[in-house]
């Protein structure tokens, strides 16, 4: 799955203190960054990046480093799962002049990479732009900061990765062919973000079972496993009926928690009806799996979900309500589900879903969705607008015939 010329060569070069070109290839128009472990950046590197690659020099740091240096978020930054978490710009407190020169910026990067440095060693604002990377890395947000940080961590174990967007002579993000040309002319290995995601999915397992038992239900008994995600601490219940083998596609549902729909049977959404439909289908089939992901309100949490309800009552649809609260239209991640399937030995799915994006993500994480099984639910006057928004704005595969 990983291109032979991609990840191993880049990791080896980074181990030796060199640079790599990371191509972000999960977008409609791929773009790239030049990157290096922050501790290995030289003044010559900074000068080359500034003059030939032309982008802003940033440094991706982990939560441990951000906390140790007491770096707050950049004021007014854009929020959302797809937005980089910029922290305040910084400068080394000592050993620099204006902070803008190549040696000065190198010194600042070295301070950020120094595990003994504290908040007393930096000042703000400055000419280096830190970006916070969560522990999940590219498995939580697949973009350049997370990619650079993951690569440096894999290659060197360090917690700070310097990177610079590569612009062409017109000042636009360089495209794939230009990035390949730059890689060739400077003898810099290329690594693709998609390869890094697949590498981590195939080589790391960050979920594990913390308890298990049997739950009798209206749909018969289910074995229940509680999986803890080590990246965020969340515990996800998994209901299993029957036996499974490696060669037979498994009837499965990835269900995001919805307290109001699943427990209180709210008519605002179709979540409870979908969960009930999945349980019924598994009972009738005789086997199957339901992964119940703890990501209430499409990932924004129960308090914000109820705030979104209030906005909807004032005329916003479910997408615009999320956006007004500062979240993405869909703030969820299905990485944990893919990891749970992997731990269960499941490789092929008959996935019960109306969400095309969920299918695409399972494919991205190396699972084979051999069949999509629709979960039709009867529209009600109370949720018809919600369902239309899911179909028209979120791409859900729904048939909304309604009297």
Tab-separated table of C-alpha atoms in Angstrom:
chain	number	residue	atom	x	y	z
A	1	UNK	CA	0.000	0.000	0.000
A	2	UNK	CA	2.921	2.364	0.707
A	3	UNK	CA	4.831	3.431	-2.411
A	4	UNK	CA	8.352	1.991	-2.188
A	5	UNK	CA	9.971	5.294	-3.170
A	6	UNK	CA	8.015	7.307	-0.641
A	7	UNK	CA	8.034	6.810	3.111
A	8	UNK	CA	11.196	4.745	3.790
A	9	UNK	CA	13.509	7.075	1.861
A	10	UNK	CA	12.066	10.175	3.494
A	11	UNK	CA	12.356	8.680	6.988
A	12	UNK	CA	15.958	7.690	6.359
A	13	UNK	CA	16.850	11.175	5.111
A	14	UNK	CA	15.196	12.780	8.150
A	15	UNK	CA	17.084	10.418	10.460
A	16	UNK	CA	20.333	11.748	8.975
A	17	UNK	CA	19.285	15.346	9.634
A	18	UNK	CA	18.107	16.044	6.091
A	19	UNK	CA	14.908	17.317	4.529
A	20	UNK	CA	11.925	15.818	2.713
A	21	UNK	CA	9.120	17.114	0.535
A	22	UNK	CA	5.722	16.163	1.943
A	23	UNK	CA	2.959	16.175	-0.683
A	24	UNK	CA	-0.541	16.635	0.705
A	25	UNK	CA	-2.414	14.471	-1.793
A	26	UNK	CA	-5.813	14.149	-0.113
A	27	UNK	CA	-7.080	17.403	-1.665
A	28	UNK	CA	-8.462	18.215	-5.099
A	29	UNK	CA	-5.247	20.074	-5.922
A	30	UNK	CA	-2.236	18.525	-4.149
A	31	UNK	CA	0.332	20.861	-2.622
A	32	UNK	CA	3.566	20.404	-0.719
A	33	UNK	CA	5.876	21.542	2.053
A	34	UNK	CA	9.592	21.234	2.616
A	35	UNK	CA	10.186	19.829	6.099
A	36	UNK	CA	12.883	18.821	8.556
A	37	UNK	CA	13.320	18.076	12.238
A	38	UNK	CA	13.451	21.532	13.838
A	39	UNK	CA	16.590	20.624	15.760
A	40	UNK	CA	18.425	19.930	12.455
A	41	UNK	CA	17.493	23.138	10.623
A	42	UNK	CA	20.475	25.284	9.630
A	43	UNK	CA	20.692	28.946	8.671
A	44	UNK	CA	21.304	27.792	5.097
A	45	UNK	CA	18.087	25.739	5.214
A	46	UNK	CA	16.085	28.742	6.419
A	47	UNK	CA	17.585	30.928	3.696
A	48	UNK	CA	16.787	28.348	1.000
A	49	UNK	CA	13.231	27.925	2.228
A	50	UNK	CA	12.631	31.672	2.372
A	51	UNK	CA	14.179	32.525	-1.000
A	52	UNK	CA	13.383	29.525	-3.169
A	53	UNK	CA	10.317	27.918	-1.599
A	54	UNK	CA	8.847	31.268	-0.488
A	55	UNK	CA	6.300	30.090	2.107
A	56	UNK	CA	5.915	31.030	5.754
A	57	UNK	CA	8.168	28.982	8.035
A	58	UNK	CA	6.142	27.107	10.635
A	59	UNK	CA	6.928	24.501	13.257
A	60	UNK	CA	4.592	21.651	14.186
A	61	UNK	CA	4.827	20.816	17.887
A	62	UNK	CA	3.084	18.289	20.081
A	63	UNK	CA	0.900	18.958	23.085
A	64	UNK	CA	3.754	18.221	25.503
A	65	UNK	CA	5.960	20.925	23.994
A	66	UNK	CA	3.124	23.453	23.713
A	67	UNK	CA	2.268	22.956	27.380
A	68	UNK	CA	5.906	23.154	28.505
A	69	UNK	CA	6.365	26.458	26.659
A	70	UNK	CA	2.908	27.753	27.761
A	71	UNK	CA	1.982	28.728	24.201
A	72	UNK	CA	-1.615	29.977	23.896
A	73	UNK	CA	-3.715	29.835	20.690
A	74	UNK	CA	-3.203	32.613	18.185
A	75	UNK	CA	-5.979	35.200	18.771
A	76	UNK	CA	-8.721	35.119	16.152
A	77	UNK	CA	-7.510	31.919	14.529
A	78	UNK	CA	-9.990	29.849	12.519
A	79	UNK	CA	-11.369	26.901	14.462
A	80	UNK	CA	-12.557	23.547	13.180
A	81	UNK	CA	-11.202	20.056	12.587
A	82	UNK	CA	-9.861	21.023	9.163
A	83	UNK	CA	-8.082	24.160	10.361
A	84	UNK	CA	-4.488	24.235	11.676
A	85	UNK	CA	-4.237	25.100	15.373
A	86	UNK	CA	-1.891	28.068	15.152
A	87	UNK	CA	-0.348	29.198	18.413
A	88	UNK	CA	1.108	32.652	19.055
A	89	UNK	CA	4.174	33.457	16.950
A	90	UNK	CA	7.465	33.290	18.824
A	91	UNK	CA	11.109	34.322	18.905
A	92	UNK	CA	14.095	33.101	20.907
A	93	UNK	CA	14.560	35.427	23.883
A	94	UNK	CA	18.365	35.381	23.684
A	95	UNK	CA	20.931	35.125	20.916
A	96	UNK	CA	18.906	36.884	18.207
A	97	UNK	CA	18.700	40.431	16.875
A	98	UNK	CA	15.608	41.334	14.814
A	99	UNK	CA	14.486	37.699	14.677
A	100	UNK	CA	13.896	37.749	10.919
A	101	UNK	CA	17.355	36.732	9.699
A	102	UNK	CA	18.078	33.124	8.743
A	103	UNK	CA	20.387	32.580	11.763
A	104	UNK	CA	17.796	34.150	14.084
A	105	UNK	CA	14.976	31.946	12.814
A	106	UNK	CA	17.243	28.903	13.070
A	107	UNK	CA	17.944	29.818	16.697
A	108	UNK	CA	14.210	30.074	17.437
A	109	UNK	CA	13.540	26.691	15.846
A	110	UNK	CA	16.303	25.130	17.920
A	111	UNK	CA	14.811	26.558	21.121
A	112	UNK	CA	11.406	25.111	20.228
A	113	UNK	CA	13.062	21.721	19.641
A	114	UNK	CA	15.056	21.837	22.895
A	115	UNK	CA	13.292	19.613	25.427
A	116	UNK	CA	14.870	21.573	28.294
A	117	UNK	CA	13.552	24.947	27.068
A	118	UNK	CA	10.792	26.717	28.988
A	119	UNK	CA	8.547	29.711	28.474
A	120	UNK	CA	11.337	31.948	29.774
A	121	UNK	CA	13.399	31.114	26.662
A	122	UNK	CA	10.938	32.623	24.167
A	123	UNK	CA	9.078	35.858	23.537
A	124	UNK	CA	6.006	36.677	21.511
A	125	UNK	CA	5.202	37.848	18.880
A	126	UNK	CA	7.973	36.608	16.635
A	127	UNK	CA	8.882	35.320	13.183
A	128	UNK	CA	8.271	31.587	13.671
A	129	UNK	CA	4.720	30.247	13.677
A	130	UNK	CA	4.056	27.192	15.883
A	131	UNK	CA	1.167	24.878	15.009
A	132	UNK	CA	-0.228	22.538	17.646
A	133	UNK	CA	-0.510	18.893	16.601
A	134	UNK	CA	-2.719	16.572	18.629
A	135	UNK	CA	-1.546	13.119	19.680
A	136	UNK	CA	-3.593	11.499	16.915
A	137	UNK	CA	-1.465	13.207	14.244
A	138	UNK	CA	-2.533	12.442	10.668
A	139	UNK	CA	-5.117	9.971	11.951
A	140	UNK	CA	-7.024	12.855	13.497
A	141	UNK	CA	-6.305	15.586	10.947
A	142	UNK	CA	-4.544	14.582	7.735
A	143	UNK	CA	-2.710	17.757	6.769
A	144	UNK	CA	0.793	19.192	6.470
A	145	UNK	CA	1.461	20.070	10.123
A	146	UNK	CA	0.390	16.642	11.350
A	147	UNK	CA	2.232	14.943	8.486
A	148	UNK	CA	5.495	16.765	9.164
A	149	UNK	CA	5.236	16.094	12.900
A	150	UNK	CA	4.447	12.398	12.433
A	151	UNK	CA	7.352	11.953	10.017
A	152	UNK	CA	9.833	13.590	12.376
A	153	UNK	CA	8.490	11.571	15.299
A	154	UNK	CA	8.812	8.314	13.343
A	155	UNK	CA	12.295	9.186	12.074
A	156	UNK	CA	13.866	10.800	15.144
A	157	UNK	CA	11.453	10.686	18.082
A	158	UNK	CA	11.565	14.502	18.283
A	159	UNK	CA	8.496	16.639	19.030
A	160	UNK	CA	9.143	19.591	16.699
A	161	UNK	CA	9.047	19.601	12.890
A	162	UNK	CA	9.863	22.717	10.862
A	163	UNK	CA	8.080	23.115	7.544
A	164	UNK	CA	7.499	25.671	4.808
A	165	UNK	CA	4.865	25.685	2.081
A	166	UNK	CA	6.371	25.506	-1.393
A	167	UNK	CA	5.232	28.286	-3.739
A	168	UNK	CA	6.029	28.641	-7.425
A	169	UNK	CA	7.448	31.743	-9.101
A	170	UNK	CA	3.931	33.164	-9.480
A	171	UNK	CA	3.465	32.970	-5.721
A	172	UNK	CA	0.916	30.141	-5.920
A	173	UNK	CA	1.102	26.774	-4.207
A	174	UNK	CA	3.301	24.533	-6.333
A	175	UNK	CA	1.467	21.631	-7.973
A	176	UNK	CA	2.457	17.977	-8.181
A	177	UNK	CA	4.658	18.252	-11.276
A	178	UNK	CA	6.474	21.300	-9.866
A	179	UNK	CA	7.045	19.498	-6.566
A	180	UNK	CA	8.518	16.485	-8.353
A	181	UNK	CA	10.816	18.805	-10.313
A	182	UNK	CA	11.955	20.512	-7.088
A	183	UNK	CA	12.551	17.147	-5.469
A	184	UNK	CA	14.694	16.021	-8.391
A	185	UNK	CA	16.718	19.230	-8.740
A	186	UNK	CA	17.522	19.409	-5.005
A	187	UNK	CA	17.809	15.643	-4.437
A	188	UNK	CA	15.120	15.713	-1.755
A	189	UNK	CA	12.954	12.596	-1.273
A	190	UNK	CA	9.193	12.919	-1.653
A	191	UNK	CA	6.725	11.395	0.784
A	192	UNK	CA	2.959	11.371	0.244
A	193	UNK	CA	0.548	12.138	3.056
A	194	UNK	CA	-1.730	9.246	2.052
A	195	UNK	CA	1.193	6.840	2.438
A	196	UNK	CA	1.856	8.151	5.926
A	197	UNK	CA	-1.795	7.650	6.926
A	198	UNK	CA	-1.744	4.074	5.628
A	199	UNK	CA	1.570	3.386	7.334
A	200	UNK	CA	0.253	4.472	10.727
A	201	UNK	CA	-2.995	2.554	10.286
A	202	UNK	CA	-1.112	-0.621	9.363
A	203	UNK	CA	1.658	-0.360	11.945
A	204	UNK	CA	0.002	1.164	15.002
A	205	UNK	CA	-2.926	0.004	17.095
A	206	UNK	CA	-4.165	2.552	19.607
A	207	UNK	CA	-7.428	0.936	20.735
A	208	UNK	CA	-7.716	-1.911	23.200
A	209	UNK	CA	-10.438	-3.740	25.105
A	210	UNK	CA	-10.819	-2.626	28.715
A	211	UNK	CA	-13.820	-4.823	29.633
A	212	UNK	CA	-16.346	-7.175	28.104
A	213	UNK	CA	-19.560	-8.983	28.920
A	214	UNK	CA	-22.960	-10.017	27.578
A	215	UNK	CA	-26.004	-7.751	27.237
A	216	UNK	CA	-29.486	-9.210	26.713
A	217	UNK	CA	-31.627	-6.928	24.523
A	218	UNK	CA	-34.941	-6.847	22.676
A	219	UNK	CA	-32.923	-8.143	19.725
A	220	UNK	CA	-31.389	-11.037	21.635
A	221	UNK	CA	-28.094	-11.246	23.504
A	222	UNK	CA	-25.023	-9.362	22.290
A	223	UNK	CA	-21.452	-9.652	23.419
A	224	UNK	CA	-20.291	-6.160	24.390
A	225	UNK	CA	-16.663	-5.052	24.233
A	226	UNK	CA	-15.555	-1.668	25.557
A	227	UNK	CA	-12.671	-0.280	23.506
A	228	UNK	CA	-10.554	2.559	24.846
A	229	UNK	CA	-8.927	4.930	22.369
A	230	UNK	CA	-5.512	5.815	23.799
A	231	UNK	CA	-5.295	8.978	21.679
A	232	UNK	CA	-8.249	10.753	23.300
A	233	UNK	CA	-9.249	8.513	26.228
A	234	UNK	CA	-12.767	7.871	24.909
A	235	UNK	CA	-14.328	4.457	25.475
A	236	UNK	CA	-16.480	3.072	22.641
A	237	UNK	CA	-18.970	0.197	23.148
A	238	UNK	CA	-19.036	-2.515	20.483
A	239	UNK	CA	-21.968	-4.928	20.184
A	240	UNK	CA	-21.243	-8.283	18.539
A	241	UNK	CA	-23.651	-11.077	17.607
A	242	UNK	CA	-22.639	-14.425	16.181
A	243	UNK	CA	-19.338	-15.626	14.795
A	244	UNK	CA	-17.150	-14.015	12.125
A	245	UNK	CA	-14.328	-15.211	9.934
A	246	UNK	CA	-11.678	-13.457	7.846
A	247	UNK	CA	-13.199	-14.303	4.468
A	248	UNK	CA	-16.875	-13.446	4.976
A	249	UNK	CA	-17.952	-9.774	4.801
A	250	UNK	CA	-19.394	-8.705	8.147
A	251	UNK	CA	-22.718	-6.920	8.487
A	252	UNK	CA	-21.776	-3.781	10.400
A	253	UNK	CA	-22.951	-0.391	11.544
A	254	UNK	CA	-20.749	2.506	12.708
A	255	UNK	CA	-23.126	4.548	14.842
A	256	UNK	CA	-22.255	7.915	16.357
A	257	UNK	CA	-23.748	8.464	19.792
A	258	UNK	CA	-26.991	10.447	19.858
A	259	UNK	CA	-28.427	10.676	23.368
A	260	UNK	CA	-31.508	12.567	22.244
A	261	UNK	CA	-32.330	10.173	19.414
A	262	UNK	CA	-31.064	6.843	20.741
A	263	UNK	CA	-32.299	7.198	24.341
A	264	UNK	CA	-35.029	9.861	24.320
A	265	UNK	CA	-36.312	8.961	20.824
A	266	UNK	CA	-36.217	12.552	19.638
A	267	UNK	CA	-38.014	13.280	16.358
A	268	UNK	CA	-35.478	15.942	15.389
A	269	UNK	CA	-33.203	13.322	13.791
A	270	UNK	CA	-33.240	9.780	12.409
A	271	UNK	CA	-30.440	8.425	14.641
A	272	UNK	CA	-32.571	6.285	16.936
A	273	UNK	CA	-34.441	4.798	13.972
A	274	UNK	CA	-31.150	3.935	12.258
A	275	UNK	CA	-29.773	2.243	15.379
A	276	UNK	CA	-32.979	0.241	15.799
A	277	UNK	CA	-32.893	-0.718	12.117
A	278	UNK	CA	-29.296	-1.917	12.402
A	279	UNK	CA	-30.068	-4.020	15.490
A	280	UNK	CA	-33.042	-5.572	13.709
A	281	UNK	CA	-30.969	-6.356	10.617
A	282	UNK	CA	-28.254	-8.044	12.674
A	283	UNK	CA	-30.827	-10.089	14.609
A	284	UNK	CA	-32.428	-11.265	11.360
A	285	UNK	CA	-29.049	-11.998	9.749
A	286	UNK	CA	-27.818	-13.852	12.814
A	287	UNK	CA	-24.496	-12.035	13.095
A	288	UNK	CA	-22.978	-8.592	12.890
A	289	UNK	CA	-21.227	-5.739	14.659
A	290	UNK	CA	-22.290	-2.292	15.867
A	291	UNK	CA	-19.547	0.152	16.842
A	292	UNK	CA	-21.058	2.891	18.997
A	293	UNK	CA	-18.713	5.868	18.700
A	294	UNK	CA	-18.779	8.441	21.497
A	295	UNK	CA	-19.065	11.528	19.292
A	296	UNK	CA	-22.358	13.194	20.155
A	297	UNK	CA	-23.858	15.744	17.771
A	298	UNK	CA	-21.627	14.893	14.783
A	299	UNK	CA	-18.652	15.370	17.089
A	300	UNK	CA	-19.478	18.719	18.762
A	301	UNK	CA	-20.687	17.302	22.090
A	302	UNK	CA	-24.052	17.399	23.851
A	303	UNK	CA	-23.980	21.008	25.144
A	304	UNK	CA	-23.136	22.390	21.702
A	305	UNK	CA	-25.644	20.070	20.084
A	306	UNK	CA	-28.423	21.556	22.211
A	307	UNK	CA	-27.132	25.048	21.364
A	308	UNK	CA	-27.388	24.046	17.703
A	309	UNK	CA	-30.997	22.989	18.315
A	310	UNK	CA	-31.760	26.525	19.529
A	311	UNK	CA	-30.202	27.986	16.368
A	312	UNK	CA	-32.249	25.594	14.237
A	313	UNK	CA	-35.397	26.744	16.000
A	314	UNK	CA	-34.473	30.262	14.851
A	315	UNK	CA	-34.162	29.210	11.211
A	316	UNK	CA	-30.661	27.768	10.766
A	317	UNK	CA	-30.277	24.325	9.240
A	318	UNK	CA	-28.136	21.691	10.951
A	319	UNK	CA	-25.036	22.588	8.903
A	320	UNK	CA	-25.229	26.346	9.388
A	321	UNK	CA	-25.909	25.891	13.096
A	322	UNK	CA	-22.660	23.928	13.494
A	323	UNK	CA	-20.738	26.495	11.465
A	324	UNK	CA	-22.111	29.401	13.520
A	325	UNK	CA	-20.913	27.656	16.672
A	326	UNK	CA	-17.409	27.479	15.199
A	327	UNK	CA	-17.368	23.813	14.172
A	328	UNK	CA	-17.183	21.985	10.882
A	329	UNK	CA	-20.415	20.820	9.285
A	330	UNK	CA	-19.412	17.297	10.339
A	331	UNK	CA	-16.826	17.205	13.134
A	332	UNK	CA	-16.595	13.410	13.393
A	333	UNK	CA	-13.720	11.018	12.836
A	334	UNK	CA	-14.075	7.305	12.063
A	335	UNK	CA	-10.443	6.375	12.675
A	336	UNK	CA	-11.281	4.579	15.936
A	337	UNK	CA	-13.907	2.473	14.149
A	338	UNK	CA	-11.378	1.390	11.531
A	339	UNK	CA	-8.929	0.458	14.291
A	340	UNK	CA	-11.595	-1.543	16.133
A	341	UNK	CA	-12.467	-3.465	12.966
A	342	UNK	CA	-8.783	-4.214	12.544
A	343	UNK	CA	-8.431	-5.474	16.122
A	344	UNK	CA	-11.479	-7.713	15.596
A	345	UNK	CA	-9.859	-9.171	12.483
A	346	UNK	CA	-12.557	-7.751	10.204
A	347	UNK	CA	-11.381	-6.765	6.727
A	348	UNK	CA	-14.554	-6.819	4.620
A	349	UNK	CA	-17.764	-4.990	5.465
A	350	UNK	CA	-21.390	-4.949	4.471
A	351	UNK	CA	-21.833	-1.491	5.904
A	352	UNK	CA	-25.236	-0.220	7.008
A	353	UNK	CA	-25.102	3.507	6.326
A	354	UNK	CA	-26.596	6.376	4.360
A	355	UNK	CA	-23.351	8.335	4.583
A	356	UNK	CA	-21.098	8.066	1.519
A	357	UNK	CA	-18.228	9.771	3.373
A	358	UNK	CA	-18.179	6.988	5.950
A	359	UNK	CA	-17.683	4.449	3.166
A	360	UNK	CA	-14.868	6.517	1.646
A	361	UNK	CA	-13.079	6.747	4.998
A	362	UNK	CA	-13.252	2.986	5.525
A	363	UNK	CA	-11.653	2.484	2.105
A	364	UNK	CA	-9.005	5.081	2.985
A	365	UNK	CA	-8.139	3.088	6.100
A	366	UNK	CA	-7.721	-0.153	4.172
A	367	UNK	CA	-11.110	-1.772	4.782
A	368	UNK	CA	-13.097	-3.255	1.906
A	369	UNK	CA	-16.741	-2.131	1.886
A	370	UNK	CA	-18.157	-4.776	-0.433
A	371	UNK	CA	-21.749	-3.594	-0.046
A	372	UNK	CA	-23.615	-0.563	1.246
A	373	UNK	CA	-26.903	-1.382	2.898
A	374	UNK	CA	-29.277	1.546	3.162
A	375	UNK	CA	-30.969	2.331	6.457
A	376	UNK	CA	-34.227	3.999	5.360
A	377	UNK	CA	-36.227	5.740	8.064
A	378	UNK	CA	-39.697	7.263	7.682
A	379	UNK	CA	-39.457	11.076	7.503
A	380	UNK	CA	-41.530	13.064	9.961
A	381	UNK	CA	-42.615	16.670	9.780
A	382	UNK	CA	-40.242	17.341	12.688
A	383	UNK	CA	-37.122	16.023	10.903
A	384	UNK	CA	-37.850	16.442	7.203
A	385	UNK	CA	-35.810	19.660	6.965
A	386	UNK	CA	-32.935	17.988	8.841
A	387	UNK	CA	-32.978	15.018	6.459
A	388	UNK	CA	-33.075	17.274	3.400
A	389	UNK	CA	-30.020	19.124	4.694
A	390	UNK	CA	-28.187	15.827	5.222
A	391	UNK	CA	-29.010	14.832	1.646
A	392	UNK	CA	-28.416	18.170	-0.082
A	393	UNK	CA	-25.469	19.556	1.907
A	394	UNK	CA	-23.765	16.526	3.454
A	395	UNK	CA	-24.212	14.078	0.568
A	396	UNK	CA	-26.181	11.438	2.459
A	397	UNK	CA	-27.913	8.836	0.288
A	398	UNK	CA	-31.543	9.344	1.242
A	399	UNK	CA	-34.899	8.819	-0.458
A	400	UNK	CA	-37.165	11.451	1.045
A	401	UNK	CA	-40.609	10.590	-0.235
A	402	UNK	CA	-42.980	12.250	2.194
A	403	UNK	CA	-46.698	12.827	2.109
